[in-house]
Short mmCIF file of C-alpha atoms and ligand atoms in Angstrom, two decimals:
data_model
loop_
_atom_site.label_atom_id
_atom_site.label_comp_id
_atom_site.label_asym_id
_atom_site.label_seq_id
_atom_site.Cartn_x
_atom_site.Cartn_y
_atom_site.Cartn_z
CA MET A 1 102.33 81.33 -23.53
CA ALA A 2 102.50 78.88 -26.39
CA ALA A 3 105.97 77.93 -27.53
CA ILE A 4 106.69 78.50 -31.21
CA VAL A 5 110.01 76.67 -31.13
CA ARG A 6 110.47 73.51 -29.09
CA ALA A 7 113.86 71.89 -29.55
CA HIS A 8 114.83 69.07 -27.23
CA GLY A 9 118.01 67.08 -26.87
CA ILE A 10 119.52 68.32 -30.13
CA HIS A 11 122.72 66.56 -31.09
CA LYS A 12 124.81 67.25 -34.13
CA HIS A 13 127.94 65.47 -35.28
CA PHE A 14 130.19 66.58 -38.11
CA GLY A 15 132.10 63.37 -38.62
CA ALA A 16 133.95 62.82 -35.37
CA LEU A 17 133.17 66.34 -34.16
CA HIS A 18 130.33 66.47 -31.63
CA VAL A 19 129.13 70.02 -32.15
CA LEU A 20 125.76 70.01 -30.36
CA ARG A 21 125.59 67.80 -27.30
CA GLY A 22 121.97 67.79 -26.25
CA VAL A 23 120.66 71.32 -26.55
CA ASP A 24 117.19 72.29 -25.36
CA LEU A 25 115.64 75.51 -26.58
CA GLU A 26 112.09 76.73 -26.22
CA VAL A 27 110.97 80.03 -27.62
CA ALA A 28 107.59 81.43 -26.69
CA GLU A 29 105.40 83.40 -29.01
CA ARG A 30 106.60 87.03 -29.31
CA GLU A 31 109.72 86.22 -27.33
CA LEU A 32 113.16 87.46 -28.38
CA VAL A 33 115.83 84.98 -27.37
CA PHE A 34 119.40 86.10 -27.67
CA VAL A 35 122.08 83.44 -28.08
CA ILE A 36 125.66 84.19 -27.14
CA GLY A 37 128.78 82.10 -26.78
CA PRO A 38 132.36 81.74 -27.96
CA SER A 39 133.14 81.13 -31.59
CA GLY A 40 132.72 77.46 -32.43
CA SER A 41 130.33 76.77 -29.56
CA GLY A 42 127.62 75.64 -31.97
CA LYS A 43 125.32 78.70 -32.17
CA SER A 44 125.07 78.74 -35.95
CA THR A 45 124.65 74.99 -36.09
CA LEU A 46 121.79 75.20 -33.60
CA LEU A 47 119.98 77.86 -35.64
CA ARG A 48 120.54 75.89 -38.84
CA CYS A 49 119.14 72.76 -37.25
CA LEU A 50 115.94 74.63 -36.39
CA ASN A 51 115.05 75.06 -40.08
CA ARG A 52 116.95 71.91 -41.02
CA LEU A 53 119.63 73.54 -43.12
CA GLU A 54 121.62 71.08 -41.03
CA GLU A 55 120.28 67.64 -40.31
CA PRO A 56 120.48 67.05 -36.53
CA SER A 57 121.93 63.70 -35.52
CA GLY A 58 119.36 63.38 -32.76
CA GLY A 59 116.65 65.15 -30.80
CA ARG A 60 113.22 66.59 -31.49
CA ILE A 61 112.35 69.90 -33.10
CA GLU A 62 108.90 71.37 -33.38
CA VAL A 63 108.28 74.76 -34.94
CA ASP A 64 104.79 76.21 -34.85
CA GLY A 65 103.47 72.74 -34.14
CA ILE A 66 105.25 71.14 -37.10
CA ASP A 67 107.58 68.22 -36.41
CA MET A 68 110.64 69.39 -38.35
CA LEU A 69 112.40 66.04 -38.25
CA ASP A 70 109.50 63.89 -39.38
CA ARG A 71 110.24 62.42 -42.81
CA ARG A 72 106.65 63.11 -43.85
CA THR A 73 106.89 66.83 -43.09
CA ASP A 74 106.95 68.97 -46.21
CA ILE A 75 110.15 70.83 -45.36
CA ASN A 76 109.57 73.56 -47.93
CA ARG A 77 106.18 74.38 -46.45
CA ALA A 78 107.61 74.30 -42.94
CA ARG A 79 110.42 76.67 -43.88
CA GLN A 80 107.93 79.31 -45.03
CA ARG A 81 107.17 79.81 -41.35
CA ILE A 82 110.82 80.23 -40.36
CA GLY A 83 112.65 83.27 -41.67
CA MET A 84 116.43 83.26 -41.63
CA VAL A 85 118.96 86.06 -41.90
CA PHE A 86 122.59 85.18 -42.52
CA GLN A 87 125.83 86.84 -41.52
CA SER A 88 126.82 87.26 -45.18
CA PHE A 89 123.38 88.49 -46.38
CA ASN A 90 123.28 85.97 -49.26
CA LEU A 91 121.22 88.19 -51.52
CA TYR A 92 120.80 86.92 -55.08
CA PRO A 93 123.24 89.12 -57.03
CA HIS A 94 121.41 88.76 -60.33
CA MET A 95 118.13 90.13 -58.98
CA THR A 96 117.13 93.58 -57.81
CA ALA A 97 116.21 94.17 -54.18
CA LEU A 98 112.58 93.83 -55.22
CA GLY A 99 113.33 90.63 -57.14
CA ASN A 100 115.11 89.20 -54.10
CA VAL A 101 112.10 89.79 -51.89
CA ALA A 102 109.49 88.80 -54.46
CA LEU A 103 111.09 85.49 -55.53
CA ALA A 104 109.71 83.29 -52.77
CA LEU A 105 106.40 85.18 -52.77
CA ARG A 106 105.92 84.16 -56.37
CA GLN A 107 107.52 80.72 -56.31
CA VAL A 108 106.55 79.50 -52.86
CA LEU A 109 103.34 81.36 -52.05
CA LYS A 110 102.44 81.32 -55.78
CA LEU A 111 101.23 84.92 -55.67
CA PRO A 112 100.62 86.60 -59.02
CA ARG A 113 103.38 88.99 -60.05
CA GLY A 114 101.55 92.20 -59.16
CA GLU A 115 100.58 91.01 -55.70
CA ALA A 116 104.04 89.58 -55.01
CA GLU A 117 105.70 92.85 -55.99
CA GLY A 118 103.24 94.84 -53.92
CA ARG A 119 104.04 92.76 -50.87
CA ALA A 120 107.76 92.91 -51.62
CA ARG A 121 107.58 96.71 -51.83
CA ALA A 122 105.75 96.85 -48.50
CA ALA A 123 108.44 94.65 -46.93
CA LEU A 124 111.21 96.88 -48.31
CA GLU A 125 109.35 99.89 -46.96
CA ARG A 126 109.34 98.33 -43.49
CA VAL A 127 113.14 98.21 -43.52
CA GLY A 128 113.34 101.73 -44.95
CA LEU A 129 114.48 100.75 -48.44
CA ALA A 130 111.45 101.51 -50.60
CA ASP A 131 113.60 103.79 -52.74
CA ARG A 132 116.17 101.04 -53.39
CA ALA A 133 113.75 98.48 -54.83
CA GLY A 134 115.32 98.61 -58.30
CA HIS A 135 118.93 98.39 -57.09
CA TYR A 136 121.05 95.27 -57.42
CA PRO A 137 122.82 93.98 -54.31
CA GLY A 138 126.15 95.15 -55.73
CA GLN A 139 124.81 98.71 -55.73
CA LEU A 140 123.82 98.60 -52.04
CA SER A 141 125.88 99.02 -48.89
CA GLY A 142 126.31 96.03 -46.60
CA GLY A 143 123.78 97.44 -44.18
CA GLN A 144 121.24 97.98 -46.93
CA GLN A 145 121.84 94.47 -48.24
CA GLN A 146 121.20 93.00 -44.82
CA ARG A 147 117.96 94.98 -44.53
CA VAL A 148 116.87 93.64 -47.90
CA ALA A 149 117.67 90.16 -46.59
CA ILE A 150 115.47 90.85 -43.56
CA ALA A 151 112.70 92.07 -45.86
CA ARG A 152 113.07 88.93 -47.97
CA ALA A 153 112.47 86.76 -44.92
CA VAL A 154 109.78 88.93 -43.33
CA ALA A 155 107.74 89.20 -46.54
CA LEU A 156 106.74 85.55 -46.15
CA GLU A 157 105.18 86.44 -42.79
CA PRO A 158 107.04 83.77 -40.87
CA ARG A 159 106.11 82.74 -37.34
CA VAL A 160 109.68 83.02 -36.16
CA MET A 161 112.81 84.74 -37.42
CA LEU A 162 116.33 83.36 -36.98
CA PHE A 163 119.26 85.78 -37.14
CA ASP A 164 122.80 84.43 -37.38
CA GLU A 165 125.20 87.25 -36.53
CA PRO A 166 123.33 89.70 -38.76
CA THR A 167 125.69 92.60 -38.07
CA SER A 168 129.06 90.83 -37.80
CA ALA A 169 130.02 91.44 -41.42
CA LEU A 170 129.13 95.14 -41.31
CA ASP A 171 131.23 98.24 -40.89
CA PRO A 172 130.39 99.75 -37.49
CA GLU A 173 128.56 102.75 -38.94
CA LEU A 174 126.13 100.43 -40.77
CA VAL A 175 125.17 98.31 -37.78
CA GLY A 176 122.64 100.81 -36.45
CA GLY A 177 120.30 100.60 -39.43
CA VAL A 178 120.11 96.83 -39.25
CA LEU A 179 119.52 96.84 -35.49
CA GLN A 180 116.82 99.46 -36.02
CA ALA A 181 115.07 97.18 -38.51
CA MET A 182 115.30 94.31 -36.03
CA ARG A 183 113.96 96.47 -33.23
CA GLU A 184 110.95 97.45 -35.31
CA LEU A 185 110.37 93.83 -36.19
CA ARG A 186 110.42 92.97 -32.53
CA GLU A 187 107.96 95.74 -31.72
CA SER A 188 105.59 94.33 -34.32
CA GLY A 189 105.49 91.17 -32.19
CA MET A 190 107.77 88.89 -34.20
CA THR A 191 109.22 85.87 -32.39
CA MET A 192 112.98 86.01 -32.82
CA VAL A 193 116.10 83.98 -32.10
CA VAL A 194 119.19 86.14 -32.48
CA VAL A 195 122.80 85.00 -32.43
CA SER A 196 124.88 88.13 -32.05
CA HIS A 197 127.57 89.94 -30.10
CA GLU A 198 125.57 93.19 -29.98
CA MET A 199 125.23 93.29 -26.21
CA GLY A 200 123.62 96.72 -26.21
CA PHE A 201 120.84 95.39 -28.40
CA ALA A 202 120.50 92.33 -26.17
CA ARG A 203 120.17 94.43 -23.05
CA ALA A 204 117.58 96.66 -24.66
CA ALA A 205 115.51 94.15 -26.59
CA ALA A 206 116.05 90.57 -25.43
CA ASP A 207 113.59 88.76 -23.18
CA ARG A 208 116.08 86.02 -22.49
CA VAL A 209 119.76 85.44 -23.05
CA VAL A 210 121.11 81.94 -23.68
CA PHE A 211 124.81 81.31 -23.21
CA MET A 212 126.25 78.36 -25.13
CA ASP A 213 129.64 76.74 -24.86
CA HIS A 214 130.99 73.54 -26.36
CA GLY A 215 127.67 72.50 -27.80
CA LEU A 216 125.65 72.94 -24.60
CA VAL A 217 123.47 75.61 -23.09
CA VAL A 218 125.47 76.61 -20.03
CA GLU A 219 123.24 79.28 -18.60
CA GLN A 220 120.17 81.31 -19.48
CA GLY A 221 117.99 83.99 -18.03
CA ALA A 222 116.93 87.61 -18.27
CA PRO A 223 119.59 89.87 -19.81
CA GLU A 224 120.19 91.70 -16.52
CA ALA A 225 120.78 88.37 -14.79
CA VAL A 226 123.08 86.78 -17.37
CA PHE A 227 125.05 89.94 -18.08
CA GLY A 228 124.90 91.46 -14.59
CA ALA A 229 125.27 88.43 -12.37
CA PRO A 230 126.26 85.33 -14.34
CA ARG A 231 126.23 82.18 -12.23
CA GLU A 232 128.72 80.13 -14.22
CA GLU A 233 132.41 80.88 -14.39
CA ARG A 234 132.48 80.23 -18.16
CA THR A 235 129.73 82.79 -18.67
CA ARG A 236 131.58 85.33 -16.56
CA ALA A 237 134.79 84.80 -18.51
CA PHE A 238 132.98 85.18 -21.83
CA ILE A 239 131.14 88.35 -20.80
CA ARG A 240 134.33 89.90 -19.42
CA GLN A 241 135.96 89.19 -22.74
CA ILE A 242 133.32 90.75 -24.95
CA ASP A 243 132.81 93.71 -22.62
CA ARG A 244 136.43 94.66 -23.24
CA HIS A 245 135.66 95.18 -26.93
CA MET B 1 155.81 83.15 -114.15
CA THR B 2 156.97 84.87 -111.00
CA GLY B 3 156.55 83.14 -107.68
CA TRP B 4 153.58 85.31 -106.84
CA GLU B 5 151.88 84.49 -110.14
CA ARG B 6 152.41 80.79 -109.55
CA PHE B 7 150.97 81.13 -106.07
CA ALA B 8 147.98 83.11 -107.34
CA ASP B 9 147.37 80.62 -110.14
CA SER B 10 147.34 77.80 -107.59
CA PHE B 11 145.49 79.28 -104.65
CA LEU B 12 143.60 82.25 -106.05
CA ASN B 13 142.54 80.94 -109.43
CA ALA B 14 139.41 82.82 -110.47
CA ARG B 15 138.24 80.23 -112.98
CA VAL B 16 138.53 77.37 -110.48
CA ALA B 17 137.00 79.53 -107.76
CA ALA B 18 133.96 80.30 -109.89
CA GLU B 19 133.55 76.64 -110.75
CA TYR B 20 133.66 75.34 -107.19
CA LEU B 21 132.07 78.22 -105.32
CA PRO B 22 128.57 76.66 -105.44
CA LYS B 23 129.90 73.45 -103.87
CA ILE B 24 131.64 75.41 -101.13
CA VAL B 25 128.45 77.36 -100.47
CA GLU B 26 126.57 74.09 -100.15
CA GLY B 27 129.30 72.83 -97.82
CA PHE B 28 128.94 76.05 -95.83
CA GLY B 29 125.25 75.40 -95.37
CA LEU B 30 125.91 71.85 -94.28
CA THR B 31 128.60 72.96 -91.81
CA VAL B 32 126.18 75.47 -90.29
CA VAL B 33 123.46 72.84 -89.92
CA LEU B 34 125.87 70.29 -88.47
CA ALA B 35 127.36 72.86 -86.09
CA LEU B 36 123.95 74.03 -84.87
CA CYS B 37 122.82 70.46 -84.28
CA ILE B 38 126.01 69.73 -82.33
CA ILE B 39 125.72 72.88 -80.22
CA ALA B 40 122.06 72.29 -79.42
CA ALA B 41 122.48 68.63 -78.52
CA GLY B 42 125.90 68.96 -76.87
CA LEU B 43 125.05 71.90 -74.62
CA ALA B 44 121.61 70.54 -73.69
CA ALA B 45 123.09 67.15 -72.79
CA GLY B 46 125.99 68.77 -70.92
CA LEU B 47 123.64 70.95 -68.87
CA ALA B 48 121.34 68.01 -68.21
CA LEU B 49 124.25 65.92 -66.93
CA ALA B 50 125.47 68.76 -64.71
CA VAL B 51 121.98 69.14 -63.24
CA VAL B 52 121.73 65.39 -62.62
CA ARG B 53 125.18 65.49 -61.05
CA SER B 54 124.07 68.25 -58.67
CA LEU B 55 121.45 65.87 -57.25
CA GLY B 56 124.41 64.10 -55.65
CA VAL B 57 123.45 60.47 -56.31
CA ARG B 58 126.79 58.68 -55.97
CA PRO B 59 126.55 55.82 -58.52
CA LEU B 60 124.96 58.17 -61.04
CA ASN B 61 127.79 60.66 -60.56
CA TRP B 62 130.44 58.01 -61.11
CA LEU B 63 128.72 57.11 -64.35
CA ILE B 64 128.63 60.74 -65.44
CA ILE B 65 132.27 61.32 -64.55
CA PHE B 66 133.25 58.16 -66.43
CA ALA B 67 131.37 59.20 -69.59
CA VAL B 68 132.70 62.74 -69.39
CA ASP B 69 136.30 61.64 -68.95
CA LEU B 70 135.93 59.12 -71.76
CA PHE B 71 134.81 61.68 -74.30
CA ARG B 72 137.32 64.23 -73.12
CA ALA B 73 140.17 61.73 -73.46
CA LEU B 74 139.32 60.36 -76.91
CA PRO B 75 140.38 62.49 -79.89
CA PRO B 76 137.16 63.61 -81.64
CA LEU B 77 138.32 62.07 -84.92
CA VAL B 78 138.59 58.68 -83.22
CA VAL B 79 135.05 58.99 -81.88
CA ILE B 80 133.72 59.93 -85.31
CA ALA B 81 135.57 57.04 -86.99
CA LEU B 82 134.38 54.65 -84.30
CA PHE B 83 130.75 55.60 -84.84
CA TYR B 84 131.02 55.57 -88.63
CA PHE B 85 133.21 52.53 -89.22
CA GLY B 86 132.71 50.64 -85.97
CA LEU B 87 128.97 50.76 -85.38
CA PRO B 88 128.02 48.99 -88.64
CA ALA B 89 129.94 45.98 -87.30
CA ALA B 90 127.56 46.10 -84.35
CA GLY B 91 124.64 46.11 -86.75
CA LEU B 92 123.93 49.83 -86.45
CA SER B 93 124.72 51.88 -89.49
CA LEU B 94 125.01 55.66 -89.22
CA SER B 95 125.32 58.14 -92.05
CA GLY B 96 128.50 60.22 -92.04
CA PHE B 97 126.46 63.22 -90.94
CA ALA B 98 124.79 61.31 -88.09
CA ALA B 99 128.10 59.79 -86.96
CA ALA B 100 129.82 63.19 -86.92
CA TRP B 101 126.85 64.82 -85.19
CA LEU B 102 126.60 62.17 -82.49
CA ALA B 103 130.34 62.02 -81.89
CA LEU B 104 130.90 65.76 -81.64
CA SER B 105 127.72 66.24 -79.59
CA LEU B 106 129.04 63.74 -77.07
CA VAL B 107 132.41 65.49 -76.99
CA LEU B 108 130.76 68.87 -76.47
CA MET B 109 128.47 67.30 -73.86
CA ALA B 110 131.51 66.04 -71.96
CA PHE B 111 133.39 69.33 -71.99
CA SER B 112 130.32 71.48 -71.34
CA GLU B 113 129.20 69.25 -68.46
CA GLU B 114 132.50 69.96 -66.74
CA ILE B 115 132.14 73.68 -67.36
CA PHE B 116 128.50 73.79 -66.19
CA TRP B 117 129.43 71.72 -63.15
CA ALA B 118 132.30 74.04 -62.29
CA GLY B 119 129.88 76.96 -62.63
CA ILE B 120 127.30 75.35 -60.36
CA THR B 121 129.87 74.55 -57.68
CA ALA B 122 131.31 78.07 -57.91
CA VAL B 123 128.01 79.56 -56.70
CA PRO B 124 128.41 80.11 -52.94
CA LYS B 125 126.61 77.67 -50.66
CA GLY B 126 124.90 80.65 -49.03
CA GLN B 127 122.87 81.19 -52.20
CA TRP B 128 121.38 77.71 -51.89
CA GLU B 129 120.77 78.20 -48.19
CA ALA B 130 119.10 81.58 -48.59
CA ALA B 131 116.71 80.25 -51.21
CA ARG B 132 116.01 76.96 -49.44
CA SER B 133 115.38 78.80 -46.16
CA THR B 134 112.52 80.69 -47.82
CA GLY B 135 110.88 77.41 -48.79
CA LEU B 136 112.09 77.12 -52.37
CA GLY B 137 112.64 73.50 -53.42
CA PHE B 138 115.85 72.07 -54.83
CA LEU B 139 114.97 72.42 -58.50
CA PRO B 140 113.45 75.93 -58.32
CA THR B 141 116.55 77.03 -56.39
CA LEU B 142 118.80 75.50 -59.01
CA ARG B 143 116.84 77.01 -61.88
CA LEU B 144 116.13 80.50 -60.55
CA VAL B 145 119.01 81.22 -58.18
CA VAL B 146 122.01 79.01 -58.92
CA LEU B 147 121.96 78.40 -62.67
CA PRO B 148 121.58 82.06 -63.69
CA GLN B 149 124.71 82.83 -61.68
CA ALA B 150 126.51 79.69 -62.81
CA LEU B 151 125.76 80.38 -66.47
CA ARG B 152 127.26 83.83 -66.27
CA ILE B 153 130.58 82.46 -65.09
CA THR B 154 130.48 79.63 -67.58
CA ILE B 155 129.79 81.73 -70.64
CA PRO B 156 133.39 82.70 -71.50
CA PRO B 157 134.88 79.17 -71.20
CA LEU B 158 131.75 77.68 -72.73
CA THR B 159 131.90 79.98 -75.73
CA ASN B 160 135.55 79.14 -76.33
CA ARG B 161 135.02 75.42 -75.95
CA THR B 162 131.94 75.45 -78.14
CA ILE B 163 133.80 77.26 -80.91
CA ALA B 164 136.74 74.85 -80.65
CA ILE B 165 134.54 71.77 -80.85
CA THR B 166 132.33 73.20 -83.57
CA LYS B 167 135.42 73.71 -85.71
CA ASN B 168 135.82 69.94 -85.55
CA THR B 169 132.94 69.72 -88.01
CA ALA B 170 135.80 69.75 -90.53
CA LEU B 171 136.60 66.24 -89.32
CA ALA B 172 133.29 65.09 -90.81
CA SER B 173 134.99 65.28 -94.22
CA VAL B 174 136.75 62.07 -93.20
CA VAL B 175 133.44 60.23 -93.13
CA ALA B 176 132.37 61.60 -96.50
CA VAL B 177 130.25 64.52 -95.31
CA PRO B 178 130.50 67.27 -97.95
CA GLU B 179 130.73 70.09 -95.41
CA ILE B 180 133.11 72.98 -96.15
CA LEU B 181 136.36 71.06 -95.95
CA GLY B 182 134.88 67.99 -97.66
CA ALA B 183 133.59 70.12 -100.52
CA ALA B 184 136.91 71.94 -100.79
CA GLN B 185 138.91 68.72 -100.88
CA ALA B 186 136.61 67.30 -103.53
CA GLY B 187 137.16 70.49 -105.52
CA VAL B 188 140.93 70.15 -105.17
CA SER B 189 140.95 66.57 -106.47
CA PHE B 190 138.57 67.24 -109.35
CA GLY B 191 140.00 70.58 -110.41
CA PHE B 192 143.70 69.71 -109.89
CA ASN B 193 144.05 73.11 -108.20
CA PRO B 194 144.03 74.03 -104.49
CA THR B 195 141.98 77.22 -104.90
CA PRO B 196 138.89 75.53 -103.39
CA LEU B 197 140.88 75.25 -100.15
CA THR B 198 141.29 79.02 -100.16
CA LEU B 199 137.55 79.30 -100.62
CA GLY B 200 137.08 76.83 -97.79
CA ALA B 201 139.30 78.86 -95.48
CA ALA B 202 137.36 81.99 -96.41
CA ALA B 203 134.11 80.16 -95.70
CA TYR B 204 135.38 79.14 -92.24
CA LEU B 205 136.33 82.74 -91.55
CA VAL B 206 132.92 84.00 -92.66
CA LEU B 207 131.34 81.44 -90.37
CA PHE B 208 133.49 81.61 -87.26
CA LEU B 209 134.71 85.20 -87.13
CA PRO B 210 131.21 86.47 -86.29
CA VAL B 211 130.86 83.64 -83.76
CA VAL B 212 134.08 84.70 -82.03
CA VAL B 213 132.95 88.33 -82.03
CA LEU B 214 129.56 87.28 -80.70
CA GLY B 215 131.34 85.32 -77.97
CA ARG B 216 133.19 88.46 -76.97
CA TRP B 217 129.98 90.47 -76.91
CA ILE B 218 128.26 87.83 -74.79
CA GLU B 219 131.17 87.90 -72.35
CA THR B 220 130.88 91.63 -71.73
CA ARG B 221 127.10 91.51 -71.75
CA PHE B 222 127.09 88.92 -68.99
CA ALA B 223 129.53 90.67 -66.71
CA TRP B 224 127.38 92.22 -64.01
CA LYS B 225 127.94 94.27 -60.92
CA ARG B 226 128.61 92.14 -57.85
N1 ADP C 1 129.63 71.91 -42.21
C1 ADP C 1 130.51 71.67 -41.22
N2 ADP C 1 131.38 70.65 -41.32
C2 ADP C 1 132.25 70.39 -40.34
N3 ADP C 1 132.34 71.08 -39.21
C3 ADP C 1 131.49 72.11 -39.04
C4 ADP C 1 130.54 72.48 -40.05
N4 ADP C 1 129.85 73.55 -39.61
C5 ADP C 1 130.34 73.85 -38.40
N5 ADP C 1 131.33 73.00 -38.04
C6 ADP C 1 132.08 73.01 -36.80
O1 ADP C 1 131.16 72.97 -35.75
C7 ADP C 1 131.58 73.78 -34.66
C8 ADP C 1 130.49 74.76 -34.31
O2 ADP C 1 130.35 75.66 -35.38
P1 ADP C 1 129.27 76.82 -35.37
O3 ADP C 1 127.93 76.26 -35.11
O4 ADP C 1 129.45 77.56 -36.63
O5 ADP C 1 129.74 77.70 -34.14
P2 ADP C 1 129.41 79.20 -33.80
O6 ADP C 1 128.34 79.67 -34.72
O7 ADP C 1 129.00 79.17 -32.37
O8 ADP C 1 130.69 79.95 -33.98
C9 ADP C 1 132.88 74.42 -35.09
O9 ADP C 1 133.94 73.68 -34.54
C10 ADP C 1 132.86 74.30 -36.58
O10 ADP C 1 134.15 74.20 -37.08
MG1 MG C 2 128.39 81.17 -36.19
#
């Protein structure tokens, strides 16, 4: 199958800190890749390099055939094809849920207001929040905010969605709704890269699990393989640790 | 004459008040015009500088910080005097009104730039990242996502600072602008009675009390649910 994401030899330095030390990641169309690893191993940095929120220090990144690191690439156009969901939701507090979703539809896709709002409503409906369209982020629960954030990204019909610990900031009882929205997205055939500690979700939904440590991919494979019979000692130690929680 | 009568004769003299009221009213009009010109130019320039600063071009930012610190350090009266008395020596002659307008606009620009900048930097980085990740460019993100949030936080300090600097229009009397204080002082010297000053104070109250109240209203209006 065609790869949507091809990242090769990604390096990232923050000053003297060598955070990514040659990471390769390929994600096939409709694949859900789950990225795990200890805190500080570089998972967020890797995701953020993929849509160039961080500038990699070296390597090659292609997303949907677009060379992300080429100076001539129109980065704003390229980012339309890459949805991102953040740990802290990052909804615009001065706009309603509908306004949050419609903003890029109007400004980036240049849709007329009516069409943008129609599409925004449809996206909110997909995450089960049609009745919250007029609410401001401050009037929504964390779980609802994160679903709006998912709708905001999905409304642009990206080719791949990046999730950076989408449920880590949520109270446990709100995690389910967000995972449900992600599951439905997956079933609709969306290509996804998910950084998360939700092992249950990984076991149920992931095609492949990638374990990172110290800026390198240590091990990867099917969820049963990585979780059930990890080859590397570091992977075993990490999985033991999170299974205790 | 009792003390109160003497005081009333000096500061609340009806005959003098009636004589100089028209001048004070003219001065009031001039103060309003001068203040509005200062606010428009000062805030626009301050916002423009803050936006340029957010582009993050090093040498440009040093220049901005230098200009801002300069006009925050100099007493406004010194800036006005410099423009009015100093510029003619450089072959550029400004009217008292123009000198006061330019000087106070630059002072307001300096202070408001700092406030706008503080507002912009107070908006969490995640707001930029969320907008940029959907393909919005730098300027649309600034305009539609960051500035609306920044402006809300800046409105209380900005209102206070704007009122404080606008009150400096009284300094224009030094460079012969017949705004409220200038008109009142002229009245005092011609009428040999300080009642015009009382009128002047009343005129300032009439002008600035509503502004202060408006500032309060704007503050509550712009508080929104997080
Ligand atoms: N903007 C930054 N500046 C400096 N160091 C950073 C920055 N972002 C991340 N780091 C560092 O890079 C390392 C990897 O961070 P991150 O990618 O967030 O790890 P993870 O998401 O796996 O927890 C950490 O040591 C972190 O402190
Ligand atoms: Mg992280």
